[in-house]
Amino acid sequence: MQKVRTRIAPSPTGSPHIGTAYAALFNYVFAKKNKGDFILRIEDTDRTRFVETSEKEITEALSWLGLEADESPEKGGKSGPYRQSERLEIYQKLAAELITKDQAYYCDCSAERLAKVREEQQARGEVPRYDRKCREEPPKNKENCVVRLAIPLNGETTFFDEIRGEIKFQNKDIDDQVLLKSDGFPTYHLASVVDDHLMEISHVIRAEEWLSSTPKHVLLYDSFGWEKPKFAHLPLLRNLDKSKISKRKNPVAVSFYREQGYLAEALVNFLSLMGWSMPEDKEIFTLKEMIEEFTFARIDPAGPVFDLVKLDWLNGHYIRELSDENLADRLVNEGFVEKTKKEETKRYLPLVKERMKKLSEFESLAAYYLNDEVDIQTEELIKISDHSKEETSEILEKIRQSLAPLEDWTQESIEELLNKEQTETGWDKTKLFQSIRYSVSGTKTTPPLGETLEAIGKNRVLTRLEVAVKKLTQ
Ligand code: GLU
């Protein structure tokens, strides 16, 4: 039996797209499930959209996600080179072969003529396509020609999609596709089929948007007389409003998710839920577990919705599962905390971990532990205390004075003392505690007050209360 070999073939046009990560995940999982190889091929034949740094970013994104390719431009392998721009001669030779076999033909129609034909067809309400002039009257001069595939004029092209079943296209609806451009560069169709064949790709697993290209590819395989791979078209990722995922409504760069502090394993888990499901609808699972359970049959082709609320929820879960040591390492490695602050960070993690949905939130959640000063507004403080300016400053001063001699600076002793003060003064407990909380942390939500004060430390608490009182009496 043929060895399972899958690939992703991104075009290096910028920062890698989340759709590339999605395709990579399913290709990786299917390959590993079948003890096969997963290949990274760079489709860099469109020189106008080429971005120099993109290939490196793609490799880094795969490595961050734990979806390392077995063969790639960087690693090499038996089917290289893995950059299409380094394979031009192969495409040119094979395109010439198709011409000899009468499966393809030269075309010298100018851009102006093609535009005119298109306009006329549109005016007649027809689907615009090449009118096959050069198929009937071959150009005399082969210089500066493109090469087009001679699509059969009648009949239909069918193929089996592993997710969608049998798919049928009428040949009369398929355009005589350009295979080789006049500058000698192949189009996506030629390069992709040639490479999938020569790289012995057994399964082409790619996004739904390529479904309409597949009949052209099937006809190309037939023209060459090559065996076809199996095809699977993954469902299109959608925005919340069900439209195709787009930058305008959803961040689409993998780097965005990393910079925001999503954990790679959470993002992978989230992407695996896009159209695929685990038996018993288990929502949280590892890549290894997905590999164990993977079948195409569990993919629902109806477009899955890319829901960031769900991703946040999953990410929060993964953050809480990490040990403090591990989480501190992640914060340092991903650039959210300076290396020298790792130990200090570890101390505060138990206090903020519960509320952290992304690594990027650590800084704001822990600001009152990490920084010397906090920012408070007197108006806000008065609103929280629900007492006059004078009464508020008096009570905070009283609290400061009673905390000052406390030697056993622990959550229990602090709480005991604060409760005693509250009973004595007769203040509403919520209002009093919130006023203290805001004065010493600059926020209205923190873990329980005693715990917060203990972690902030005695000196800082006393200073912050003093600052609050001063601000109120100014
Ligand atoms: N270069 C195409 C892309 O950027 C590859 C499509 C395919 O997988 O065949 O997605």
Coordinates of C-alpha atoms and ligand atoms in Angstrom, one line a residue:
M1 CA 0.0 0.0 0.0
Q2 CA 1.2 3.5 -0.7
K3 CA 2.7 5.3 2.2
V4 CA 0.5 8.1 3.6
R5 CA 2.0 11.5 2.7
T6 CA 0.3 14.8 3.2
R7 CA 1.3 18.4 2.7
I8 CA 0.4 22.0 3.2
A9 CA 1.4 24.3 0.4
P10 CA 1.1 27.8 1.6
S11 CA 2.0 30.8 -0.5
P12 CA 4.5 33.0 1.2
T13 CA 2.5 36.2 0.9
G14 CA 2.7 37.5 4.5
S15 CA 2.2 36.4 8.0
P16 CA 0.8 32.9 8.1
H17 CA -3.0 32.7 8.1
I18 CA -5.0 30.8 10.7
G19 CA -6.4 28.8 7.8
T20 CA -2.9 27.5 7.1
A21 CA -2.6 26.4 10.7
Y22 CA -6.0 24.7 10.4
A23 CA -5.0 22.8 7.2
A24 CA -1.6 22.0 8.8
L25 CA -3.3 20.5 11.8
F26 CA -5.5 18.1 9.8
N27 CA -2.7 17.2 7.4
Y28 CA -0.4 16.5 10.3
V29 CA -2.9 14.5 12.3
F30 CA -3.9 12.3 9.3
A31 CA -0.3 11.6 8.4
K32 CA 0.6 10.7 12.0
K33 CA -2.5 8.6 12.5
N34 CA -1.2 6.5 9.5
K35 CA 2.4 6.6 10.4
G36 CA 3.0 8.7 7.4
D37 CA 4.9 11.9 6.5
F38 CA 3.8 15.5 6.6
I39 CA 5.4 17.9 4.2
L40 CA 5.8 21.6 3.9
R41 CA 6.0 23.0 0.4
I42 CA 6.3 26.7 -0.3
E43 CA 4.2 27.8 -3.3
D44 CA 6.2 30.9 -4.2
T45 CA 5.5 31.2 -7.9
D46 CA 3.5 34.4 -7.6
R47 CA 6.4 36.8 -7.5
T48 CA 4.2 39.8 -7.2
R49 CA 2.8 38.8 -3.8
F50 CA 6.1 37.2 -2.5
V51 CA 7.1 38.3 1.0
E52 CA 10.7 37.5 1.9
T53 CA 10.1 36.8 5.7
S54 CA 7.0 34.8 5.2
E55 CA 8.6 31.3 4.8
K56 CA 10.4 31.7 8.1
E57 CA 7.2 32.8 9.8
I58 CA 5.4 29.8 8.4
T59 CA 8.1 27.4 9.7
E60 CA 8.1 29.2 13.1
A61 CA 4.3 29.0 13.4
L62 CA 4.3 25.3 12.7
S63 CA 7.0 24.7 15.2
W64 CA 5.2 26.8 17.8
L65 CA 2.0 24.8 17.3
G66 CA 3.9 21.5 17.5
L67 CA 3.1 20.6 13.9
E68 CA 6.6 20.2 12.6
A69 CA 6.9 19.0 9.0
D70 CA 9.0 15.9 8.2
E71 CA 10.2 17.4 5.0
S72 CA 10.4 21.1 4.2
P73 CA 12.7 23.7 2.5
E74 CA 14.6 24.0 5.7
K75 CA 14.9 20.3 6.5
G76 CA 15.1 19.0 3.0
G77 CA 14.0 15.4 2.2
K78 CA 13.8 12.9 -0.6
S79 CA 11.4 15.0 -2.8
G80 CA 13.1 18.4 -2.8
P81 CA 13.5 21.1 -3.6
Y82 CA 10.4 22.2 -1.6
R83 CA 10.2 25.7 -3.0
Q84 CA 8.4 25.9 -6.3
S85 CA 10.6 28.7 -7.6
E86 CA 13.4 26.2 -7.5
R87 CA 11.5 23.7 -9.6
L88 CA 10.7 25.7 -12.7
E89 CA 12.5 23.4 -15.2
I90 CA 10.4 20.5 -14.0
Y91 CA 7.2 22.3 -14.8
Q92 CA 8.4 23.6 -18.1
K93 CA 9.5 20.1 -19.2
L94 CA 6.2 18.6 -18.2
A95 CA 4.1 21.3 -19.8
A96 CA 6.0 20.7 -23.0
E97 CA 5.3 17.0 -22.7
L98 CA 1.5 17.7 -22.5
I99 CA 1.8 19.7 -25.7
T100 CA 3.4 16.8 -27.5
K101 CA 0.6 14.6 -26.3
D102 CA -2.0 17.2 -27.5
Q103 CA -3.3 17.6 -24.0
A104 CA -2.2 21.2 -23.9
Y105 CA -1.7 24.0 -26.4
Y106 CA 0.1 27.3 -26.8
C107 CA -1.9 30.5 -26.7
D108 CA -0.8 34.0 -27.7
C109 CA -4.0 35.9 -27.1
S110 CA -3.3 39.3 -25.7
A111 CA -4.7 40.6 -22.5
E112 CA -6.8 43.1 -24.5
R113 CA -8.3 40.3 -26.6
L114 CA -9.1 38.2 -23.5
A115 CA -10.7 41.3 -21.9
K116 CA -12.8 41.9 -25.0
V117 CA -14.0 38.3 -25.2
R118 CA -14.9 38.4 -21.5
E119 CA -16.9 41.6 -21.9
E120 CA -18.8 40.1 -24.9
Q121 CA -19.6 36.9 -23.0
Q122 CA -20.8 38.9 -20.0
A123 CA -23.0 41.1 -22.2
R124 CA -24.6 37.8 -23.5
G125 CA -25.1 36.7 -19.9
E126 CA -22.5 33.9 -20.3
V127 CA -20.0 32.7 -17.7
P128 CA -16.7 34.3 -18.9
R129 CA -14.0 31.9 -20.0
Y130 CA -11.4 31.5 -22.7
D131 CA -13.0 31.0 -26.1
R132 CA -10.4 28.5 -27.2
K133 CA -9.3 30.4 -30.3
C134 CA -5.7 29.1 -30.1
R135 CA -6.9 25.6 -29.6
E136 CA -8.5 25.8 -33.0
E137 CA -5.9 28.0 -34.7
P138 CA -2.5 27.3 -33.1
P139 CA -0.3 30.4 -33.0
K140 CA 2.7 30.3 -35.4
N141 CA 5.2 31.9 -33.1
K142 CA 5.5 30.0 -29.8
E143 CA 7.5 32.8 -28.1
N144 CA 5.8 34.7 -25.4
C145 CA 2.9 32.2 -25.3
V146 CA 1.1 30.7 -22.3
V147 CA 0.3 27.0 -22.2
R148 CA -3.3 26.1 -21.7
L149 CA -4.8 22.7 -20.7
A150 CA -7.2 21.3 -23.4
I151 CA -10.2 20.5 -21.2
P152 CA -12.5 17.8 -22.8
L153 CA -15.4 19.5 -24.5
N154 CA -18.0 17.1 -23.3
G155 CA -18.6 14.7 -20.5
E156 CA -18.1 15.2 -16.8
T157 CA -15.4 14.9 -14.3
T158 CA -16.0 13.2 -11.0
F159 CA -13.9 12.6 -8.0
F160 CA -14.5 11.3 -4.5
D161 CA -14.0 13.7 -1.6
E162 CA -13.2 11.9 1.7
I163 CA -15.4 14.4 3.5
R164 CA -18.1 15.2 1.0
G165 CA -18.5 12.0 -1.1
E166 CA -18.8 12.1 -4.8
I167 CA -18.4 15.5 -6.5
K168 CA -19.3 16.0 -10.2
F169 CA -18.4 18.8 -12.6
Q170 CA -19.6 19.2 -16.2
N171 CA -16.5 19.6 -18.4
K172 CA -18.2 22.2 -20.5
D173 CA -18.2 24.5 -17.5
I174 CA -14.4 24.2 -17.0
D175 CA -12.1 26.8 -18.5
D176 CA -9.1 25.9 -20.6
Q177 CA -6.8 26.6 -17.7
V178 CA -3.4 28.3 -18.1
L179 CA -0.7 25.9 -16.9
L180 CA 2.4 27.9 -17.7
K181 CA 2.6 31.7 -17.9
S182 CA 4.6 33.4 -20.7
D183 CA 7.4 34.2 -18.2
G184 CA 8.0 30.4 -17.8
F185 CA 6.4 30.3 -14.3
P186 CA 3.7 27.7 -13.7
T187 CA 0.3 28.5 -12.4
Y188 CA -0.9 27.1 -9.2
H189 CA -2.8 24.3 -11.0
L190 CA 0.2 22.9 -12.9
A191 CA 2.7 23.3 -10.0
S192 CA 0.5 21.9 -7.4
V193 CA -0.4 18.7 -9.5
V194 CA 3.1 18.1 -10.6
D195 CA 4.5 18.5 -7.1
D196 CA 1.8 16.4 -5.4
H197 CA 2.6 13.7 -7.9
L198 CA 6.4 13.9 -7.7
M199 CA 6.4 14.3 -3.9
E200 CA 4.2 11.2 -3.8
I201 CA 1.4 12.9 -1.9
S202 CA -1.2 10.3 -1.1
H203 CA -3.9 12.6 0.3
V204 CA -4.5 16.2 -0.6
I205 CA -6.2 17.8 2.4
R206 CA -7.0 21.4 1.9
A207 CA -9.5 24.2 2.3
E208 CA -13.0 24.1 0.7
E209 CA -12.1 27.1 -1.4
W210 CA -10.0 24.8 -3.6
L211 CA -12.8 22.4 -4.3
S212 CA -13.6 24.1 -7.7
S213 CA -9.9 23.7 -8.7
T214 CA -10.0 19.9 -8.1
P215 CA -11.7 18.9 -11.4
K216 CA -9.0 20.8 -13.3
H217 CA -6.4 18.9 -11.3
V218 CA -8.1 15.6 -11.9
L219 CA -8.1 16.3 -15.6
L220 CA -4.4 17.2 -15.4
Y221 CA -3.6 13.9 -13.6
D222 CA -5.5 12.1 -16.4
S223 CA -3.6 14.1 -19.1
F224 CA -0.3 13.0 -17.6
G225 CA -1.5 9.5 -17.1
W226 CA -0.7 9.7 -13.4
E227 CA -2.5 8.1 -10.5
K228 CA -4.5 10.6 -8.5
P229 CA -4.2 11.2 -4.8
K230 CA -7.2 11.1 -2.5
F231 CA -8.9 14.5 -1.9
A232 CA -10.5 15.9 1.2
H233 CA -11.7 19.5 1.4
L234 CA -11.9 20.9 4.9
P235 CA -14.9 23.1 5.8
L236 CA -14.5 26.8 5.5
L237 CA -13.9 28.6 8.8
R238 CA -16.5 31.3 9.3
N239 CA -17.0 34.5 11.2
L240 CA -19.7 34.7 13.9
D241 CA -22.1 35.9 11.2
K242 CA -21.3 32.8 9.1
S243 CA -19.5 34.7 6.4
K244 CA -16.1 33.3 5.3
I245 CA -13.4 34.1 7.9
S246 CA -12.0 37.5 7.2
K247 CA -9.6 40.0 8.7
R248 CA -12.3 42.6 9.1
K249 CA -14.3 40.4 11.6
N250 CA -11.7 38.1 13.0
P251 CA -8.0 38.3 13.5
V252 CA -6.5 35.8 10.9
A253 CA -2.8 35.9 11.5
V254 CA -1.4 33.1 13.6
S255 CA 1.0 35.7 15.1
F256 CA -1.9 37.6 16.5
Y257 CA -2.9 34.6 18.6
R258 CA 0.6 34.1 19.8
E259 CA 1.1 37.8 20.7
Q260 CA -2.2 37.8 22.6
G261 CA -1.0 35.0 24.7
Y262 CA -3.0 32.1 23.5
L263 CA -1.2 28.8 24.3
A264 CA -0.3 26.7 21.3
E265 CA -2.0 23.7 22.7
A266 CA -5.2 25.6 23.3
L267 CA -5.2 27.0 19.8
V268 CA -4.6 23.5 18.4
N269 CA -7.4 22.1 20.5
F270 CA -9.7 24.9 19.3
L271 CA -8.8 24.4 15.7
S272 CA -9.4 20.7 16.0
L273 CA -13.0 21.4 17.1
M274 CA -13.6 23.4 13.8
G275 CA -15.7 20.9 12.0
W276 CA -14.2 17.8 13.7
S277 CA -15.5 16.2 16.9
M278 CA -14.1 13.8 19.4
P279 CA -16.2 10.8 20.3
E280 CA -18.8 11.7 23.0
D281 CA -18.2 15.4 22.0
K282 CA -15.2 15.6 24.4
E283 CA -14.1 19.3 24.1
I284 CA -10.7 19.3 25.7
F285 CA -8.1 16.9 24.4
T286 CA -4.5 16.7 23.3
L287 CA -3.1 16.5 19.9
K288 CA -2.1 12.9 20.7
E289 CA -5.6 12.0 21.6
M290 CA -6.9 13.6 18.4
I291 CA -4.4 11.5 16.4
E292 CA -5.7 8.4 18.1
E293 CA -9.3 9.1 17.2
F294 CA -9.1 10.8 13.9
T295 CA -11.2 9.8 10.9
F296 CA -12.6 11.9 8.1
A297 CA -16.0 10.6 8.9
R298 CA -16.1 12.8 12.0
I299 CA -15.7 16.0 10.0
D300 CA -18.9 17.9 9.4
P301 CA -18.6 19.9 6.2
A302 CA -21.0 22.7 7.4
G303 CA -18.8 25.7 8.1
P304 CA -17.6 25.8 11.7
V305 CA -17.8 29.2 13.4
F306 CA -14.5 30.7 14.7
D307 CA -15.8 31.8 18.1
L308 CA -13.2 33.8 20.1
V309 CA -15.3 33.5 23.3
K310 CA -14.8 29.7 23.1
L311 CA -11.1 30.1 22.4
D312 CA -10.8 32.3 25.5
W313 CA -12.6 29.7 27.6
L314 CA -10.3 26.9 26.3
N315 CA -7.2 29.0 26.8
G316 CA -8.2 29.9 30.4
H317 CA -8.6 26.2 31.0
Y318 CA -5.2 25.4 29.7
I319 CA -3.6 28.2 31.7
R320 CA -5.2 26.9 34.9
E321 CA -3.9 23.4 34.2
L322 CA -0.3 24.6 34.1
S323 CA 1.8 24.5 37.2
D324 CA 3.0 27.9 38.5
E325 CA 6.5 27.0 37.4
N326 CA 5.4 26.1 34.0
L327 CA 3.1 29.1 33.6
A328 CA 5.9 31.4 34.7
D329 CA 8.1 29.9 32.1
R330 CA 5.6 30.4 29.4
L331 CA 5.2 34.1 30.4
V332 CA 8.9 34.5 30.2
N333 CA 9.4 32.6 27.0
E334 CA 6.5 34.3 25.2
G335 CA 7.8 37.7 26.2
F336 CA 5.1 38.8 28.7
V337 CA 7.4 38.9 31.7
E338 CA 11.1 39.7 32.0
K339 CA 13.4 36.8 32.8
T340 CA 14.6 38.4 36.0
K341 CA 11.0 38.7 37.3
K342 CA 10.2 35.0 37.0
E343 CA 10.4 34.1 40.7
E344 CA 8.4 37.1 41.7
T345 CA 5.8 36.3 39.0
K346 CA 5.5 32.7 40.3
R347 CA 4.5 34.1 43.8
Y348 CA 1.6 36.0 42.3
L349 CA 0.3 33.4 39.9
P350 CA -1.9 31.6 42.3
L351 CA -3.7 34.9 42.9
V352 CA -4.4 35.7 39.3
K353 CA -4.4 32.4 37.4
E354 CA -8.1 31.8 38.0
R355 CA -9.0 35.0 36.1
M356 CA -6.4 34.8 33.3
K357 CA -7.8 33.9 29.9
K358 CA -4.7 34.9 28.0
L359 CA -1.0 35.3 28.9
S360 CA -1.3 39.0 27.9
E361 CA -3.7 39.6 30.8
F362 CA -1.1 38.8 33.4
E363 CA 0.3 42.2 33.5
S364 CA -2.9 44.1 34.2
L365 CA -4.2 41.4 36.6
A366 CA -1.0 41.5 38.5
A367 CA -0.2 45.1 38.2
Y368 CA -1.0 45.9 41.8
Y369 CA 1.5 43.2 43.0
L370 CA 4.2 44.0 40.6
N371 CA 4.3 47.8 40.5
D372 CA 5.1 50.1 43.4
E373 CA 2.2 52.5 42.8
V374 CA -1.4 52.1 41.8
D375 CA -3.5 54.6 40.1
I376 CA -6.7 55.6 41.9
Q377 CA -9.3 58.3 41.3
T378 CA -10.8 60.0 44.4
E379 CA -14.2 60.4 42.7
E380 CA -14.3 56.7 42.0
L381 CA -13.2 55.9 45.6
I382 CA -16.0 58.1 47.0
K383 CA -18.5 56.4 44.8
I384 CA -17.4 53.0 46.0
S385 CA -17.4 54.0 49.7
D386 CA -20.8 55.6 49.3
H387 CA -19.8 58.1 52.1
S388 CA -18.6 61.6 52.1
K389 CA -15.0 62.5 51.2
E390 CA -14.2 63.2 54.9
E391 CA -15.8 60.1 56.2
T392 CA -14.0 58.0 53.6
S393 CA -10.6 59.5 54.4
E394 CA -11.3 59.0 58.1
I395 CA -12.1 55.4 57.9
L396 CA -9.2 54.6 55.6
E397 CA -6.9 56.4 58.0
K398 CA -8.4 54.4 60.9
I399 CA -7.8 51.1 59.0
R400 CA -4.2 52.1 58.2
Q401 CA -3.5 52.8 61.8
S402 CA -4.9 49.5 63.0
L403 CA -3.1 47.6 60.3
A404 CA 0.2 49.3 61.0
P405 CA 1.1 47.4 64.2
L406 CA 0.0 44.0 62.9
E407 CA 3.0 41.8 63.0
D408 CA 1.5 38.6 61.7
W409 CA 0.9 39.8 58.2
T410 CA -1.2 36.8 57.1
Q411 CA -4.6 36.6 55.3
E412 CA -6.2 35.3 58.5
S413 CA -5.0 38.0 60.9
I414 CA -5.7 40.7 58.4
E415 CA -9.2 39.5 57.9
E416 CA -9.8 39.2 61.6
L417 CA -8.7 42.7 62.1
L418 CA -10.7 44.1 59.2
N419 CA -13.8 42.3 60.4
K420 CA -13.3 43.8 63.9
E421 CA -13.0 47.3 62.4
Q422 CA -16.0 46.9 60.3
T423 CA -18.2 45.8 63.3
E424 CA -16.9 48.7 65.4
T425 CA -17.5 51.3 62.8
G426 CA -20.8 50.0 61.6
W427 CA -19.9 50.5 58.0
D428 CA -21.4 48.3 55.4
K429 CA -19.0 45.4 54.9
T430 CA -19.1 45.3 51.1
K431 CA -18.6 49.1 50.8
L432 CA -15.8 49.2 53.3
F433 CA -13.9 46.2 51.9
Q434 CA -14.3 47.6 48.3
S435 CA -13.0 50.9 49.4
I436 CA -9.9 49.3 50.9
R437 CA -9.5 47.0 47.9
Y438 CA -9.7 49.9 45.4
S439 CA -7.3 52.0 47.5
V440 CA -4.6 49.4 47.6
S441 CA -5.0 47.8 44.2
G442 CA -6.6 50.4 41.9
T443 CA -9.2 47.9 40.8
K444 CA -12.5 46.6 42.0
T445 CA -11.9 43.0 41.4
T446 CA -9.2 41.0 43.2
P447 CA -9.1 37.7 45.0
P448 CA -10.4 37.8 48.6
L449 CA -9.2 41.0 50.4
G450 CA -7.1 39.3 53.1
E451 CA -5.3 37.3 50.5
T452 CA -4.7 40.3 48.3
L453 CA -3.3 42.4 51.1
E454 CA -1.1 39.6 52.3
A455 CA 0.4 39.3 48.8
I456 CA 0.8 43.0 48.2
G457 CA 2.8 43.2 51.4
K458 CA 2.5 45.3 54.5
N459 CA 4.6 48.3 53.5
R460 CA 3.0 48.7 50.2
V461 CA -0.5 48.4 51.7
L462 CA 0.2 51.0 54.3
T463 CA 1.8 53.4 51.8
R464 CA -1.1 53.0 49.4
L465 CA -3.7 53.7 52.2
E466 CA -1.7 56.8 53.1
V467 CA -1.7 58.0 49.5
A468 CA -5.5 57.4 49.3
V469 CA -6.1 59.4 52.5
K470 CA -3.8 62.2 51.3
K471 CA -5.6 62.4 48.0
L472 CA -9.0 62.6 49.8
T473 CA -7.9 65.4 52.1
Q474 CA -6.2 67.5 49.4
Ligands
GLU1 N1 -1.0 27.7 -2.4 C1 -2.3 27.3 -2.0 C2 -2.6 28.0 -0.7 O1 -2.0 29.0 -0.4 C3 -2.3 25.8 -1.8 C4 -3.7 25.1 -2.0 C5 -3.5 23.6 -1.9 O2 -3.4 23.1 -0.8 O3 -3.6 23.0 -3.0 O4 -3.4 27.6 0.1

